[in-house]
Amino acid sequence: MSLAAAATRCVPGAPRMPLLVLTVVLLSARPAHAGDILSLIPSNCTHNTTDVGEAYFCSCLEESGVTFESSVTDQVLRSRTALVHAYNCTMYYTTFMRLEAKFPLYYSYPYRAVGAFFQGTVFLVGFLGNLLVVVVVRRSRAMHTPTNCYLVSLAVADITVLIAAVPNEVFMYFLVAQAWIWGNAGCAILIFLQNMGINASALSVTAFTVERFIAICLPLKARTICTVSRAKRIILAVWVFAFLYCIPWMFLTKVSPVRYIGVSDVQQCTFKLSRQAYLGYFFADIVLFYVVPLLISSVLYTMIAVVVIKMLLTVVSLFALLWLPYRSYLVYNSFAQTDEDKYMDLWFLMFAKTCVYINRYGDGARVVR
């Protein structure tokens, strides 16, 4: 017998209420800490409660001067938050968690308002922004570049995740215990779309990073490797892999009833297997679509940064050196008082102008490359 069940039978002069009636009354209680509940009950009374039985527990309370009616009801069980926390705290498993049902989760009005506003705004801005990317690139042939192809793939993946996750998340703020109302098919499809969109997004970012690395660090090979047709084939492979990889989610989800105190059984979208059973699949997700893309992107962008820094240093150094003779020539002659003082060596002037022309040629070559 649990401590809570024994406590319901310790009310002096009161009928033996079922635990359901007792706990429903507590829903109007004030917030407090779960420790308040046990603080008024002597520790010796809770020791091995499930073994010693109801008689020992009730007599122990009476001998300690703690009555369920006065102390527990008036001082402790006025706290709904404390009791809810106690039910969800594993350290009190032998006392309050030995119940088949639990209290339903009710989101507060401020929580609902803030969550609905911010997540709704993110959904609208994200959906319209990503849709605009797809439309602009689709309609303008000048935008059909390998980089933009990957950006379109990323935009489609983001739209998929937003549609599959955000509206349902916001809607569930206003349902009791996050009730699921879309049925078994909706559970399977939405979970599948969320995972496929997330995985396709990670792979699209990785493919985009590789393309940028080739274009910047291997410019001579980029003309043959980084083409629109090749980018489209890579994107197709990304989505096919993400689709096939996420198919098991269609068969790992289910809608099952969850028992709550004070309300009817609530349907929730859950997993068919235990948490330990799908840990392998879960960690494979993390490795394939988070750790590996993160490592690849970090390494490639570091190499890109090194190349870009070298390129910038080269450009700045050449600019300084090639313009120095001509600028020095102009500065020197600007301070000359007479024509005889001016430096008019024709060979030096030809050399200075040649350096300027070389710098112009280098700028044009970099643009073409």
Tab-separated table of C-alpha atoms in Angstrom:
chain	number	residue	atom	x	y	z
A	1	MET	CA	0.000	0.000	0.000
A	2	SER	CA	1.339	3.499	-0.893
A	3	LEU	CA	1.636	6.399	1.522
A	4	ALA	CA	-1.000	8.396	-0.359
A	5	ALA	CA	-3.434	5.487	-0.329
A	6	ALA	CA	-2.917	4.957	3.393
A	7	ALA	CA	-3.330	8.656	4.067
A	8	THR	CA	-6.794	8.706	2.501
A	9	ARG	CA	-7.953	6.274	5.177
A	10	CYS	CA	-6.550	8.270	8.101
A	11	VAL	CA	-9.110	11.112	8.086
A	12	PRO	CA	-10.765	11.047	11.550
A	13	GLY	CA	-14.492	10.488	11.351
A	14	ALA	CA	-14.562	10.683	7.573
A	15	PRO	CA	-15.622	8.027	5.080
A	16	ARG	CA	-12.867	6.205	3.263
A	17	MET	CA	-12.522	8.311	0.127
A	18	PRO	CA	-10.989	6.812	-2.965
A	19	LEU	CA	-7.716	8.432	-3.977
A	20	LEU	CA	-9.309	9.852	-7.140
A	21	VAL	CA	-11.767	11.969	-5.129
A	22	LEU	CA	-9.003	13.171	-2.823
A	23	THR	CA	-6.675	14.266	-5.599
A	24	VAL	CA	-9.360	15.982	-7.681
A	25	VAL	CA	-10.069	18.235	-4.702
A	26	LEU	CA	-6.427	19.296	-4.727
A	27	LEU	CA	-6.576	20.876	-8.177
A	28	SER	CA	-7.466	24.283	-6.741
A	29	ALA	CA	-4.497	24.344	-4.380
A	30	ARG	CA	-1.832	27.031	-4.107
A	31	PRO	CA	1.755	26.485	-5.414
A	32	ALA	CA	4.397	25.107	-3.060
A	33	HIS	CA	7.280	22.662	-2.984
A	34	ALA	CA	6.911	18.909	-2.991
A	35	GLY	CA	9.036	18.750	0.113
A	36	ASP	CA	6.285	20.511	2.062
A	37	ILE	CA	4.106	17.428	1.741
A	38	LEU	CA	6.582	15.090	3.337
A	39	SER	CA	7.952	17.617	5.802
A	40	LEU	CA	4.881	17.290	8.022
A	41	ILE	CA	4.947	13.503	7.968
A	42	PRO	CA	7.525	11.931	10.317
A	43	SER	CA	10.220	9.988	8.534
A	44	ASN	CA	9.633	6.922	10.682
A	45	CYS	CA	6.057	6.784	9.371
A	46	THR	CA	7.185	6.665	5.756
A	47	HIS	CA	9.805	4.003	6.330
A	48	ASN	CA	8.796	0.796	4.563
A	49	THR	CA	5.249	2.085	4.236
A	50	THR	CA	4.400	-0.333	1.467
A	51	ASP	CA	5.366	-3.234	3.697
A	52	VAL	CA	4.002	-2.308	7.135
A	53	GLY	CA	0.543	-1.464	5.828
A	54	GLU	CA	-2.246	0.956	6.637
A	55	ALA	CA	-2.571	0.282	10.383
A	56	TYR	CA	1.041	1.127	11.148
A	57	PHE	CA	0.961	4.293	9.061
A	58	CYS	CA	-2.251	5.663	10.649
A	59	SER	CA	-1.160	4.860	14.199
A	60	CYS	CA	2.220	6.400	13.552
A	61	LEU	CA	0.603	9.639	12.427
A	62	GLU	CA	-1.675	9.714	15.476
A	63	GLU	CA	1.180	9.075	17.904
A	64	SER	CA	3.215	11.829	16.248
A	65	GLY	CA	0.367	14.319	16.617
A	66	VAL	CA	-0.119	14.674	12.865
A	67	THR	CA	-3.685	14.228	11.678
A	68	PHE	CA	-4.563	14.000	8.058
A	69	GLU	CA	-7.545	16.282	8.478
A	70	SER	CA	-5.776	19.184	10.169
A	71	SER	CA	-2.105	19.180	9.246
A	72	VAL	CA	-2.025	17.380	5.920
A	73	THR	CA	-5.208	18.746	4.426
A	74	ASP	CA	-4.956	22.335	5.631
A	75	GLN	CA	-1.225	22.936	5.486
A	76	VAL	CA	0.120	20.667	2.810
A	77	LEU	CA	-2.432	19.318	0.410
A	78	ARG	CA	-3.580	22.790	-0.481
A	79	SER	CA	-0.645	22.780	-2.859
A	80	ARG	CA	-1.455	21.340	-6.235
A	81	THR	CA	1.984	22.175	-7.605
A	82	ALA	CA	3.702	20.359	-4.743
A	83	LEU	CA	1.671	17.202	-5.204
A	84	VAL	CA	2.144	17.258	-8.968
A	85	HIS	CA	5.885	17.654	-8.465
A	86	ALA	CA	5.890	14.807	-5.985
A	87	TYR	CA	4.197	12.510	-8.469
A	88	ASN	CA	6.881	13.318	-11.026
A	89	CYS	CA	9.855	13.019	-8.693
A	90	THR	CA	11.544	9.628	-8.624
A	91	MET	CA	12.933	10.109	-5.133
A	92	TYR	CA	9.354	9.809	-3.831
A	93	TYR	CA	8.542	6.747	-5.876
A	94	THR	CA	7.794	4.546	-2.861
A	95	THR	CA	5.270	7.087	-1.562
A	96	PHE	CA	3.426	9.265	-4.046
A	97	MET	CA	4.424	7.787	-7.396
A	98	ARG	CA	2.865	4.400	-6.763
A	99	LEU	CA	-0.220	5.462	-8.694
A	100	GLU	CA	-1.401	4.249	-12.082
A	101	ALA	CA	-2.612	7.723	-13.066
A	102	LYS	CA	-1.088	11.181	-12.838
A	103	PHE	CA	-2.246	14.760	-13.006
A	104	PRO	CA	-2.784	16.200	-16.500
A	105	LEU	CA	-0.574	19.048	-17.653
A	106	TYR	CA	-2.335	22.396	-17.938
A	107	TYR	CA	-0.314	25.205	-19.518
A	108	SER	CA	-0.767	28.584	-17.867
A	109	TYR	CA	-2.333	31.394	-19.876
A	110	PRO	CA	0.904	33.447	-20.042
A	111	TYR	CA	2.784	30.360	-21.256
A	112	ARG	CA	0.166	29.743	-23.950
A	113	ALA	CA	0.171	33.370	-25.062
A	114	VAL	CA	3.964	33.706	-25.235
A	115	GLY	CA	4.448	30.333	-26.918
A	116	ALA	CA	1.685	30.894	-29.458
A	117	PHE	CA	2.905	34.410	-30.292
A	118	PHE	CA	6.607	33.688	-30.725
A	119	GLN	CA	6.311	30.287	-32.375
A	120	GLY	CA	3.471	31.547	-34.562
A	121	THR	CA	5.627	34.486	-35.642
A	122	VAL	CA	8.566	32.183	-36.365
A	123	PHE	CA	6.280	29.984	-38.453
A	124	LEU	CA	4.893	32.851	-40.549
A	125	VAL	CA	8.252	34.556	-41.120
A	126	GLY	CA	10.080	31.273	-41.762
A	127	PHE	CA	7.418	29.900	-44.085
A	128	LEU	CA	7.054	33.083	-46.157
A	129	GLY	CA	10.809	33.742	-46.261
A	130	ASN	CA	11.718	30.238	-47.406
A	131	LEU	CA	8.837	30.181	-49.880
A	132	LEU	CA	10.095	33.464	-51.342
A	133	VAL	CA	13.542	31.924	-51.871
A	134	VAL	CA	12.024	29.004	-53.778
A	135	VAL	CA	9.821	31.247	-55.956
A	136	VAL	CA	12.573	33.754	-56.830
A	137	VAL	CA	15.132	31.115	-57.775
A	138	ARG	CA	12.509	29.141	-59.684
A	139	ARG	CA	11.393	32.076	-61.831
A	140	SER	CA	14.766	33.694	-62.565
A	141	ARG	CA	17.104	31.762	-64.844
A	142	ALA	CA	19.965	33.996	-63.791
A	143	MET	CA	19.530	32.580	-60.279
A	144	HIS	CA	20.005	28.981	-61.427
A	145	THR	CA	23.425	28.444	-59.879
A	146	PRO	CA	24.751	25.497	-57.859
A	147	THR	CA	24.773	27.580	-54.688
A	148	ASN	CA	21.160	28.667	-55.127
A	149	CYS	CA	20.114	25.075	-55.844
A	150	TYR	CA	21.378	24.045	-52.431
A	151	LEU	CA	19.682	27.059	-50.860
A	152	VAL	CA	16.366	25.997	-52.429
A	153	SER	CA	16.817	22.486	-51.042
A	154	LEU	CA	17.502	23.959	-47.614
A	155	ALA	CA	14.437	26.207	-47.901
A	156	VAL	CA	12.178	23.268	-48.814
A	157	ALA	CA	13.528	21.268	-45.871
A	158	ASP	CA	12.873	24.169	-43.502
A	159	ILE	CA	9.325	24.587	-44.831
A	160	THR	CA	8.702	20.871	-44.282
A	161	VAL	CA	9.814	21.061	-40.656
A	162	LEU	CA	7.828	24.226	-39.987
A	163	ILE	CA	4.594	22.804	-41.407
A	164	ALA	CA	4.975	19.439	-39.678
A	165	ALA	CA	5.932	20.771	-36.253
A	166	VAL	CA	4.965	24.336	-35.397
A	167	PRO	CA	1.163	24.457	-35.998
A	168	ASN	CA	0.618	21.268	-34.020
A	169	GLU	CA	2.927	22.510	-31.246
A	170	VAL	CA	1.006	25.772	-30.896
A	171	PHE	CA	-2.356	24.002	-31.060
A	172	MET	CA	-1.378	21.591	-28.290
A	173	TYR	CA	-0.763	24.484	-25.894
A	174	PHE	CA	-4.532	24.776	-25.597
A	175	LEU	CA	-5.311	21.062	-25.155
A	176	VAL	CA	-5.420	19.117	-21.906
A	177	ALA	CA	-2.315	16.995	-21.357
A	178	GLN	CA	-1.092	17.654	-24.911
A	179	ALA	CA	-3.896	15.534	-26.327
A	180	TRP	CA	-3.342	14.176	-29.836
A	181	ILE	CA	-6.284	14.695	-32.186
A	182	TRP	CA	-4.810	13.783	-35.585
A	183	GLY	CA	-5.123	10.007	-35.272
A	184	ASN	CA	-2.605	7.252	-36.016
A	185	ALA	CA	-1.979	8.399	-39.593
A	186	GLY	CA	-1.310	11.966	-38.488
A	187	CYS	CA	1.051	10.757	-35.775
A	188	ALA	CA	3.108	8.688	-38.212
A	189	ILE	CA	3.130	11.260	-41.027
A	190	LEU	CA	4.013	14.296	-38.923
A	191	ILE	CA	6.819	12.504	-37.073
A	192	PHE	CA	8.126	11.213	-40.409
A	193	LEU	CA	8.019	14.662	-42.058
A	194	GLN	CA	9.716	16.337	-39.112
A	195	ASN	CA	12.626	13.911	-39.111
A	196	MET	CA	12.949	13.873	-42.900
A	197	GLY	CA	12.993	17.674	-43.066
A	198	ILE	CA	15.566	17.956	-40.285
A	199	ASN	CA	17.842	15.353	-41.860
A	200	ALA	CA	17.500	16.785	-45.374
A	201	SER	CA	18.322	20.221	-43.979
A	202	ALA	CA	21.531	18.967	-42.348
A	203	LEU	CA	22.623	17.173	-45.525
A	204	SER	CA	21.801	20.199	-47.698
A	205	VAL	CA	23.958	22.430	-45.503
A	206	THR	CA	26.802	19.916	-45.769
A	207	ALA	CA	26.502	19.713	-49.568
A	208	PHE	CA	26.407	23.505	-49.797
A	209	THR	CA	29.561	23.739	-47.662
A	210	VAL	CA	31.419	21.266	-49.879
A	211	GLU	CA	30.373	23.222	-52.979
A	212	ARG	CA	31.624	26.492	-51.459
A	213	PHE	CA	34.909	24.842	-50.498
A	214	ILE	CA	35.498	23.631	-54.050
A	215	ALA	CA	34.524	26.992	-55.557
A	216	ILE	CA	36.888	28.965	-53.307
A	217	CYS	CA	39.773	26.600	-52.641
A	218	LEU	CA	39.802	24.711	-55.963
A	219	PRO	CA	38.669	27.346	-58.473
A	220	LEU	CA	40.086	25.580	-61.527
A	221	LYS	CA	38.143	22.395	-60.783
A	222	ALA	CA	34.988	24.260	-59.787
A	223	ARG	CA	34.003	24.918	-63.415
A	224	THR	CA	33.662	21.201	-64.098
A	225	ILE	CA	32.582	19.975	-60.657
A	226	CYS	CA	30.260	22.714	-59.405
A	227	THR	CA	27.579	22.635	-62.093
A	228	VAL	CA	23.824	23.047	-61.839
A	229	SER	CA	23.124	19.560	-63.167
A	230	ARG	CA	25.499	17.976	-60.658
A	231	ALA	CA	23.968	20.034	-57.837
A	232	LYS	CA	20.480	18.807	-58.781
A	233	ARG	CA	21.651	15.181	-58.744
A	234	ILE	CA	23.259	15.649	-55.331
A	235	ILE	CA	20.097	17.268	-53.966
A	236	LEU	CA	17.988	14.395	-55.304
A	237	ALA	CA	20.309	11.916	-53.585
A	238	VAL	CA	20.059	13.905	-50.331
A	239	TRP	CA	16.266	13.766	-50.306
A	240	VAL	CA	16.070	10.118	-51.344
A	241	PHE	CA	18.460	9.144	-48.553
A	242	ALA	CA	16.579	11.246	-45.991
A	243	PHE	CA	13.279	9.709	-47.145
A	244	LEU	CA	14.489	6.116	-46.957
A	245	TYR	CA	16.286	6.652	-43.659
A	246	CYS	CA	13.171	8.077	-41.997
A	247	ILE	CA	10.700	5.435	-43.240
A	248	PRO	CA	11.054	3.386	-40.001
A	249	TRP	CA	9.491	6.289	-38.114
A	250	MET	CA	6.253	5.487	-39.935
A	251	PHE	CA	6.156	2.174	-38.074
A	252	LEU	CA	7.642	3.241	-34.732
A	253	THR	CA	4.840	5.596	-33.718
A	254	LYS	CA	1.408	4.968	-32.282
A	255	VAL	CA	-1.476	6.743	-30.619
A	256	SER	CA	-2.147	5.327	-27.176
A	257	PRO	CA	-4.364	6.411	-24.254
A	258	VAL	CA	-2.736	7.853	-21.150
A	259	ARG	CA	-4.574	7.786	-17.826
A	260	TYR	CA	-4.901	11.072	-15.970
A	261	ILE	CA	-6.612	11.988	-12.732
A	262	GLY	CA	-9.854	13.918	-13.099
A	263	VAL	CA	-10.166	13.648	-16.896
A	264	SER	CA	-10.944	10.958	-19.417
A	265	ASP	CA	-8.107	8.971	-20.956
A	266	VAL	CA	-6.077	11.254	-23.224
A	267	GLN	CA	-4.785	10.058	-26.607
A	268	GLN	CA	-1.120	10.872	-27.167
A	269	CYS	CA	1.313	10.307	-30.028
A	270	THR	CA	4.060	8.091	-28.628
A	271	PHE	CA	6.609	5.494	-29.717
A	272	LYS	CA	5.866	1.794	-29.933
A	273	LEU	CA	9.233	0.773	-28.530
A	274	SER	CA	10.766	1.592	-25.195
A	275	ARG	CA	13.319	4.363	-24.867
A	276	GLN	CA	16.155	1.819	-24.635
A	277	ALA	CA	14.950	0.037	-27.777
A	278	TYR	CA	15.341	3.025	-30.081
A	279	LEU	CA	18.460	4.503	-28.463
A	280	GLY	CA	20.570	3.102	-31.301
A	281	TYR	CA	18.395	4.774	-33.907
A	282	PHE	CA	18.413	7.983	-31.899
A	283	PHE	CA	22.211	8.122	-31.620
A	284	ALA	CA	22.576	7.217	-35.300
A	285	ASP	CA	20.486	10.317	-36.010
A	286	ILE	CA	22.789	12.449	-33.894
A	287	VAL	CA	25.954	11.110	-35.513
A	288	LEU	CA	24.773	11.157	-39.143
A	289	PHE	CA	22.842	14.406	-39.140
A	290	TYR	CA	24.565	16.490	-36.487
A	291	VAL	CA	28.072	15.362	-35.535
A	292	VAL	CA	29.290	14.440	-39.034
A	293	PRO	CA	27.838	17.544	-40.778
A	294	LEU	CA	29.203	19.733	-37.998
A	295	LEU	CA	32.701	18.258	-38.305
A	296	ILE	CA	32.704	18.491	-42.107
A	297	SER	CA	31.456	22.081	-42.068
A	298	SER	CA	33.924	23.118	-39.371
A	299	VAL	CA	36.913	21.629	-41.186
A	300	LEU	CA	35.946	22.967	-44.621
A	301	TYR	CA	35.097	26.459	-43.403
A	302	THR	CA	38.399	26.564	-41.542
A	303	MET	CA	40.199	25.671	-44.769
A	304	ILE	CA	38.109	28.250	-46.628
A	305	ALA	CA	39.047	30.862	-44.037
A	306	VAL	CA	42.740	30.057	-44.455
A	307	VAL	CA	42.491	30.366	-48.233
A	308	VAL	CA	40.481	33.582	-48.024
A	309	ILE	CA	42.921	35.114	-45.546
A	310	LYS	CA	45.842	34.201	-47.797
A	311	MET	CA	43.969	35.629	-50.764
A	312	LEU	CA	43.221	38.868	-48.926
A	313	LEU	CA	46.814	39.196	-47.771
A	314	THR	CA	48.008	38.634	-51.329
A	315	VAL	CA	45.597	41.217	-52.739
A	316	VAL	CA	46.511	43.812	-50.119
A	317	SER	CA	50.247	43.186	-50.506
A	318	LEU	CA	50.113	43.432	-54.296
A	319	PHE	CA	48.010	46.569	-54.103
A	320	ALA	CA	50.497	48.198	-51.755
A	321	LEU	CA	53.603	47.195	-53.712
A	322	LEU	CA	52.341	47.847	-57.247
A	323	TRP	CA	50.905	51.262	-56.500
A	324	LEU	CA	53.835	52.387	-54.334
A	325	PRO	CA	56.181	53.560	-57.177
A	326	TYR	CA	53.552	55.663	-58.947
A	327	ARG	CA	52.077	57.133	-55.754
A	328	SER	CA	55.579	57.957	-54.495
A	329	TYR	CA	56.343	59.641	-57.814
A	330	LEU	CA	53.214	61.807	-57.544
A	331	VAL	CA	53.846	62.762	-53.923
A	332	TYR	CA	57.465	63.714	-54.572
A	333	ASN	CA	56.645	65.899	-57.555
A	334	SER	CA	53.734	67.538	-55.709
A	335	PHE	CA	56.180	69.101	-53.239
A	336	ALA	CA	58.653	70.207	-55.909
A	337	GLN	CA	59.015	74.000	-56.007
A	338	THR	CA	60.206	74.290	-59.610
A	339	ASP	CA	60.237	72.134	-62.708
A	340	GLU	CA	63.930	71.535	-62.197
A	341	ASP	CA	63.176	69.954	-58.810
A	342	LYS	CA	60.674	67.467	-60.220
A	343	TYR	CA	61.736	63.897	-60.791
A	344	MET	CA	61.151	63.234	-64.484
A	345	ASP	CA	63.067	60.037	-65.151
A	346	LEU	CA	61.180	58.401	-68.026
A	347	TRP	CA	62.358	54.903	-67.226
A	348	PHE	CA	61.037	55.145	-63.666
A	349	LEU	CA	57.742	56.584	-64.910
A	350	MET	CA	57.330	53.683	-67.351
A	351	PHE	CA	58.097	51.221	-64.560
A	352	ALA	CA	55.572	52.861	-62.205
A	353	LYS	CA	52.808	52.823	-64.818
A	354	THR	CA	53.563	49.220	-65.696
A	355	CYS	CA	53.098	48.243	-62.045
A	356	VAL	CA	49.701	49.968	-62.054
A	357	TYR	CA	48.674	48.062	-65.181
A	358	ILE	CA	49.786	44.791	-63.617
A	359	ASN	CA	47.518	45.495	-60.637
A	360	ARG	CA	44.585	46.160	-62.984
A	361	TYR	CA	45.262	42.874	-64.780
A	362	GLY	CA	45.356	41.021	-61.456
A	363	ASP	CA	41.978	42.467	-60.428
A	364	GLY	CA	40.434	41.378	-63.716
A	365	ALA	CA	41.924	37.900	-63.437
A	366	ARG	CA	40.499	37.473	-59.942
A	367	VAL	CA	37.025	38.525	-61.142
A	368	VAL	CA	37.120	36.072	-64.054
A	369	ARG	CA	38.321	33.286	-61.772
